[in-house]
């Protein structure tokens, strides 16, 4: 409000009263704006409408301010509303300043913190419908905003908002929201109503956008991460989801075992306080079927709400029972899942069954959201001071097993990837130092320029968890019995995934350290003066540059063996590039973009090398929304690798037209997917190759329109056989290897198929592999590497028939296989192959039986895939 002339105090008060009451009456309810009740059967607001509604409230109310916090992959603005009293909204910078001060006990004393907690406002964040099919929360958000600005709450909204600033993100997956609404509306009233979309509900990640919360590959993740750990620093964060239809109506915390050990106990106390408050308020509103302490663990899986825990934020997950998008469902009492049909102390008021509608979800979510705000208001000062106290613990208290620091040496196999890892840490709010002089730590020598992450810092838990090796507790159904599987990852250790050296140092050490504000990118030296240059095969960015140059017609070779050149020991597989006029022109910008130094060479006649051609790449995309396919696309786009998506019809052709795949492609890649899904001949084939979470699977129900049914069929298999016969390369990632083995008869067998879970079990963990890095698929890899095992394979190869050959590229060692996570039955992996390069007739089938590009996180094993694309071939 801008006042242009002096007015009396009374006039000012009167004016304010008039304004406030005007503001309270002028607001448009969402029902009126949309033309239907929020959550009405078969009615959805899409992102455009949701955003427009928030913009309207922003104009109409002085209690809501709308911000744009980022942009989605498909360029939609991501909006966030701040809702509070007009007085609080006028001083948002002050409230942020206070939370920033409270986060750092090194600059804020206890007394100061007490005063700041008294003065400050609790900041709470609600994020909705990250999983776009779980659409209720995005709809609910409009009504929640309206109720808060107009005081339609079961507590004194005015009084509460005096103490609380509510941040509300109506959808942090706007692209997905739009896709889901479009698909739903297209088929409403048909037999496909409320069924699955044949593609991912996020351009790259689909359901996996909730595993991106440490890596921050996606712009949507970065937008909310900035709100959480850089800009606003809320003390409570609620992320609202949906679960299967036949169990509890709603899950809210407490969570179940196991907890990630390094998380502060006060986080759990806060989570339980807020969660129990929600259950209490839901009960008060007569909303039955609320469960706590089941299904969802306190182990970190890199999800949105749980990454908050590692930043001393009270992170809450809510999971409401789903309907069929916006179509109601009826559940017979006997259809209610076992365990949810009778009273238990964690489920005191069972839901009896009956009709279940989108509006029911909206009602539950309205109450739980408001309840959290109420609790924040009641405990505002505590929450703020506790946030400080947890930071103080993080900085001052030494926890059991806590190392002094992690050191990331300056000398690395792949420096640009090391810098990428530092960016990931920075995005998560981790403080990083750089050594200005050589130093010794933990008995080891480190060069100046090495990086140090001290654990004593406000976001200790996050830094520590990301850099340490995980040890998942050995949890069994009964002593000696089958394991209780984790909800998702048992491990994520970033340096292991990214192939970056990082040492844990137990004891304090002296070093000349300087805190870095931004990741220091070294100046790429002027280069490319000679007739040729060499790109280091150990560096992922070399592959990106090779692709860029090959695309422009550059002449490129790969070295066949280890070579010493100009004082450098070059590993086999380095790229040799002829420095033509066009290359000279393109090189500086590419080198700058990729932070890549090249090695100038005048004479390459002494190098044993084989030419490599620009590969025309096809990537199979099934109509089952395969997340691993999405992440593969992400990796390709991120490295500017051109490719074409291939659907069933592109591979199998039509009755009249049989495609000649070899005429159009050199390489065809199959992402991790179930063999039956790819072929699609078995009715009811399950999707996902095990890559899909149970939460995603529950939405896969009902018939799909005929054009999206089935797989590539036998015709597709035959077309692929013709492709390989004529010299094509087929690359099968993880589960897709089974497809290649079954359909082509590749000389390998998955020794894990049919093995009992009580004997062998390895849930998403990091394992040691031994690599032959003098064979093309192993080029650039270290001899010993770490692979992400996700329902992966352990291959027995055998002496093949005359038209086949096979080369084991990577295998599990004899023992000490587990690097991070959980592994039962190591002997089932010992000496088995993980990556096999097979040759059939003129072509190749490359079996990569691990998740080499897992969620675009495991940069350390990208090369298996990249080598399969840039396979050298003698003319
Ligand atoms: Zn979800």
Short mmCIF file of C-alpha atoms in Angstrom, two decimals, residues 385-624:
data_model
loop_
_atom_site.label_atom_id
_atom_site.label_comp_id
_atom_site.label_asym_id
_atom_site.label_seq_id
_atom_site.Cartn_x
_atom_site.Cartn_y
_atom_site.Cartn_z
CA UNK A 385 14.49 -21.67 18.32
CA UNK A 386 14.62 -25.40 17.72
CA UNK A 387 15.70 -24.76 14.14
CA UNK A 388 18.58 -22.76 15.63
CA UNK A 389 19.29 -25.45 18.19
CA UNK A 390 19.51 -28.12 15.52
CA UNK A 391 21.94 -25.98 13.53
CA UNK A 392 23.94 -25.49 16.69
CA UNK A 393 24.03 -29.24 17.28
CA UNK A 394 25.07 -29.74 13.68
CA UNK A 395 27.98 -27.37 14.05
CA UNK A 396 29.07 -28.17 17.61
CA UNK A 397 28.02 -31.67 18.57
CA UNK A 398 30.07 -34.62 17.38
CA UNK A 399 27.81 -37.58 16.64
CA UNK A 400 28.72 -41.22 16.86
CA UNK A 401 30.90 -42.18 13.90
CA UNK A 402 31.10 -38.62 12.63
CA UNK A 403 34.28 -38.00 10.62
CA UNK A 404 36.03 -34.65 10.83
CA UNK A 405 35.81 -34.01 7.12
CA UNK A 406 35.63 -35.42 3.62
CA UNK A 407 38.49 -34.53 1.30
CA UNK A 408 37.98 -34.43 -2.44
CA UNK A 409 41.49 -34.49 -3.95
CA UNK A 410 42.41 -32.03 -6.68
CA UNK A 411 43.80 -34.85 -8.79
CA UNK A 412 40.92 -36.83 -10.24
CA UNK A 413 40.35 -39.08 -13.22
CA UNK A 414 37.46 -36.91 -14.37
CA UNK A 415 37.77 -33.34 -13.13
CA UNK A 416 34.69 -31.85 -14.85
CA UNK A 417 32.57 -34.56 -13.19
CA UNK A 418 34.21 -33.68 -9.88
CA UNK A 419 33.08 -30.08 -10.39
CA UNK A 420 29.59 -31.38 -11.14
CA UNK A 421 29.59 -33.18 -7.81
CA UNK A 422 30.59 -29.97 -6.05
CA UNK A 423 27.65 -28.23 -7.75
CA UNK A 424 25.33 -30.91 -6.36
CA UNK A 425 26.69 -30.32 -2.87
CA UNK A 426 26.34 -26.54 -3.25
CA UNK A 427 22.75 -26.89 -4.44
CA UNK A 428 22.01 -28.82 -1.25
CA UNK A 429 23.45 -25.95 0.79
CA UNK A 430 26.71 -27.68 1.74
CA UNK A 431 29.67 -25.51 2.72
CA UNK A 432 32.85 -26.40 0.83
CA UNK A 433 36.41 -25.24 1.41
CA UNK A 434 39.35 -25.30 -0.95
CA UNK A 435 42.95 -25.76 0.15
CA UNK A 436 45.29 -22.95 -0.77
CA UNK A 437 48.38 -25.03 -0.01
CA UNK A 438 49.35 -28.72 0.07
CA UNK A 439 48.35 -30.48 3.27
CA UNK A 440 48.29 -33.80 5.04
CA UNK A 441 45.07 -35.30 6.39
CA UNK A 442 44.49 -38.78 7.78
CA UNK A 443 48.08 -39.60 6.94
CA UNK A 444 47.61 -38.78 3.27
CA UNK A 445 49.08 -36.00 1.18
CA UNK A 446 46.76 -33.67 -0.71
CA UNK A 447 47.62 -31.04 -3.29
CA UNK A 448 46.63 -27.43 -3.05
CA UNK A 449 43.30 -27.02 -4.78
CA UNK A 450 41.79 -30.07 -3.09
CA UNK A 451 38.33 -29.58 -1.62
CA UNK A 452 37.34 -30.13 1.98
CA UNK A 453 33.83 -30.65 3.31
CA UNK A 454 33.92 -30.33 7.08
CA UNK A 455 31.12 -32.15 8.81
CA UNK A 456 30.73 -29.41 11.43
CA UNK A 457 28.33 -27.23 9.48
CA UNK A 458 24.62 -26.36 9.62
CA UNK A 459 23.69 -28.95 6.98
CA UNK A 460 26.00 -31.58 8.42
CA UNK A 461 23.48 -34.38 8.07
CA UNK A 462 23.02 -33.80 4.36
CA UNK A 463 26.73 -33.44 3.60
CA UNK A 464 27.60 -36.46 5.68
CA UNK A 465 24.86 -38.68 4.27
CA UNK A 466 25.70 -37.79 0.71
CA UNK A 467 29.42 -38.45 1.04
CA UNK A 468 29.55 -41.43 3.41
CA UNK A 469 28.99 -45.09 2.64
CA UNK A 470 25.57 -46.29 3.74
CA UNK A 471 25.11 -49.32 5.92
CA UNK A 472 21.49 -50.37 5.69
CA UNK A 473 20.40 -52.28 8.80
CA UNK A 474 19.91 -56.01 8.31
CA UNK A 475 16.16 -56.09 8.90
CA UNK A 476 14.40 -59.47 8.67
CA UNK A 477 10.81 -60.61 8.87
CA UNK A 478 11.97 -62.90 11.71
CA UNK A 479 15.47 -63.86 12.89
CA UNK A 480 17.23 -65.62 10.02
CA UNK A 481 14.19 -65.07 7.78
CA UNK A 482 13.70 -63.14 4.55
CA UNK A 483 14.76 -59.48 4.50
CA UNK A 484 12.30 -56.62 4.92
CA UNK A 485 12.99 -54.64 1.75
CA UNK A 486 13.67 -50.92 1.98
CA UNK A 487 11.11 -48.58 0.47
CA UNK A 488 13.62 -47.69 -2.25
CA UNK A 489 17.38 -47.00 -2.22
CA UNK A 490 19.54 -48.54 0.40
CA UNK A 491 22.47 -46.43 -0.86
CA UNK A 492 23.32 -43.32 -2.84
CA UNK A 493 26.94 -42.38 -1.86
CA UNK A 494 27.58 -39.64 -4.37
CA UNK A 495 31.36 -39.94 -4.88
CA UNK A 496 30.94 -43.67 -5.55
CA UNK A 497 28.09 -43.07 -7.98
CA UNK A 498 29.94 -40.31 -9.79
CA UNK A 499 33.35 -41.98 -9.85
CA UNK A 500 34.90 -39.14 -7.86
CA UNK A 501 37.65 -39.79 -5.33
CA UNK A 502 36.62 -38.66 -1.87
CA UNK A 503 38.28 -39.64 1.40
CA UNK A 504 36.65 -39.74 4.79
CA UNK A 505 39.05 -38.29 7.37
CA UNK A 506 38.36 -39.17 10.99
CA UNK A 507 40.75 -36.87 12.83
CA UNK A 508 41.04 -33.08 12.72
CA UNK A 509 43.85 -31.73 10.55
CA UNK A 510 45.50 -28.42 9.74
CA UNK A 511 45.21 -26.94 6.26
CA UNK A 512 45.08 -23.51 4.70
CA UNK A 513 41.43 -23.52 3.69
CA UNK A 514 39.22 -20.96 2.05
CA UNK A 515 35.45 -21.25 1.86
CA UNK A 516 34.21 -21.17 -1.72
CA UNK A 517 31.11 -19.20 -2.67
CA UNK A 518 30.81 -20.81 -6.06
CA UNK A 519 32.34 -23.87 -7.67
CA UNK A 520 35.67 -22.70 -9.07
CA UNK A 521 35.87 -23.56 -12.74
CA UNK A 522 39.47 -23.50 -13.92
CA UNK A 523 40.21 -21.41 -16.95
CA UNK A 524 40.43 -23.74 -19.92
CA UNK A 525 43.82 -23.08 -21.58
CA UNK A 526 44.02 -21.87 -25.16
CA UNK A 527 44.35 -25.00 -27.23
CA UNK A 528 43.83 -26.65 -30.55
CA UNK A 529 46.88 -25.14 -32.23
CA UNK A 530 48.22 -28.40 -33.66
CA UNK A 531 47.08 -30.61 -36.51
CA UNK A 532 45.43 -33.05 -34.10
CA UNK A 533 44.35 -33.17 -30.51
CA UNK A 534 43.51 -35.92 -28.04
CA UNK A 535 40.57 -36.11 -25.62
CA UNK A 536 41.01 -38.09 -22.42
CA UNK A 537 38.78 -41.17 -22.42
CA UNK A 538 38.50 -41.03 -18.63
CA UNK A 539 36.51 -37.79 -18.79
CA UNK A 540 32.78 -37.96 -19.55
CA UNK A 541 32.88 -34.51 -21.11
CA UNK A 542 35.28 -35.87 -23.76
CA UNK A 543 32.40 -37.96 -25.08
CA UNK A 544 30.13 -34.92 -25.23
CA UNK A 545 32.81 -33.09 -27.20
CA UNK A 546 33.37 -36.07 -29.49
CA UNK A 547 29.64 -36.13 -30.23
CA UNK A 548 29.52 -32.41 -30.95
CA UNK A 549 32.51 -32.62 -33.30
CA UNK A 550 31.39 -35.81 -35.05
CA UNK A 551 28.01 -34.23 -35.67
CA UNK A 552 29.79 -31.46 -37.55
CA UNK A 553 31.66 -34.00 -39.63
CA UNK A 554 34.99 -34.05 -37.79
CA UNK A 555 37.40 -36.94 -38.33
CA UNK A 556 37.71 -38.85 -35.05
CA UNK A 557 39.50 -42.03 -33.97
CA UNK A 558 39.87 -43.88 -30.70
CA UNK A 559 43.22 -45.20 -29.53
CA UNK A 560 43.44 -48.98 -29.35
CA UNK A 561 45.76 -49.32 -26.40
CA UNK A 562 47.51 -47.55 -23.56
CA UNK A 563 49.97 -45.01 -24.88
CA UNK A 564 52.50 -42.59 -23.44
CA UNK A 565 52.26 -39.29 -25.26
CA UNK A 566 54.04 -36.02 -24.46
CA UNK A 567 54.52 -37.11 -20.87
CA UNK A 568 50.92 -38.24 -20.44
CA UNK A 569 49.89 -41.82 -19.88
CA UNK A 570 46.84 -42.18 -22.07
CA UNK A 571 44.38 -44.92 -21.41
CA UNK A 572 42.99 -46.95 -24.30
CA UNK A 573 40.02 -45.36 -26.03
CA UNK A 574 41.16 -41.73 -26.04
CA UNK A 575 39.65 -39.71 -28.85
CA UNK A 576 42.01 -38.44 -31.52
CA UNK A 577 40.53 -35.54 -33.46
CA UNK A 578 41.81 -34.06 -36.70
CA UNK A 579 41.97 -30.34 -36.11
CA UNK A 580 40.36 -29.18 -39.33
CA UNK A 581 39.35 -25.58 -39.95
CA UNK A 582 35.78 -26.34 -38.83
CA UNK A 583 36.98 -28.07 -35.66
CA UNK A 584 39.30 -25.15 -34.89
CA UNK A 585 36.31 -22.85 -35.10
CA UNK A 586 34.08 -24.94 -32.85
CA UNK A 587 36.66 -25.94 -30.26
CA UNK A 588 37.00 -22.87 -27.99
CA UNK A 589 33.29 -22.59 -27.23
CA UNK A 590 32.95 -26.34 -26.67
CA UNK A 591 35.99 -26.50 -24.41
CA UNK A 592 34.61 -23.60 -22.40
CA UNK A 593 31.15 -25.14 -22.12
CA UNK A 594 32.46 -28.55 -21.11
CA UNK A 595 35.41 -27.34 -18.98
CA UNK A 596 37.56 -29.62 -21.00
CA UNK A 597 41.25 -29.32 -21.79
CA UNK A 598 42.56 -31.12 -24.87
CA UNK A 599 46.05 -32.37 -25.59
CA UNK A 600 47.59 -30.87 -28.72
CA UNK A 601 49.52 -33.33 -30.92
CA UNK A 602 51.22 -32.72 -34.25
CA UNK A 603 51.87 -36.23 -35.32
CA UNK A 604 49.49 -39.11 -34.64
CA UNK A 605 51.05 -41.58 -37.04
CA UNK A 606 52.53 -43.52 -34.13
CA UNK A 607 49.17 -43.96 -32.41
CA UNK A 608 47.30 -47.20 -32.98
CA UNK A 609 43.77 -46.04 -33.55
CA UNK A 610 40.45 -46.98 -35.07
CA UNK A 611 38.00 -44.56 -36.64
CA UNK A 612 34.70 -43.77 -34.98
CA UNK A 613 31.71 -42.47 -36.90
CA UNK A 614 28.82 -40.30 -35.83
CA UNK A 615 26.25 -42.83 -34.65
CA UNK A 616 22.62 -42.52 -35.60
CA UNK A 617 20.95 -43.45 -32.32
CA UNK A 618 17.48 -44.79 -31.69
CA UNK A 619 16.10 -45.04 -28.17
CA UNK A 620 13.14 -47.32 -27.58
CA UNK A 621 10.23 -45.72 -25.77
CA UNK A 622 7.54 -48.13 -24.72
CA UNK A 623 4.02 -46.91 -24.06
CA UNK A 624 4.41 -47.83 -20.40
#
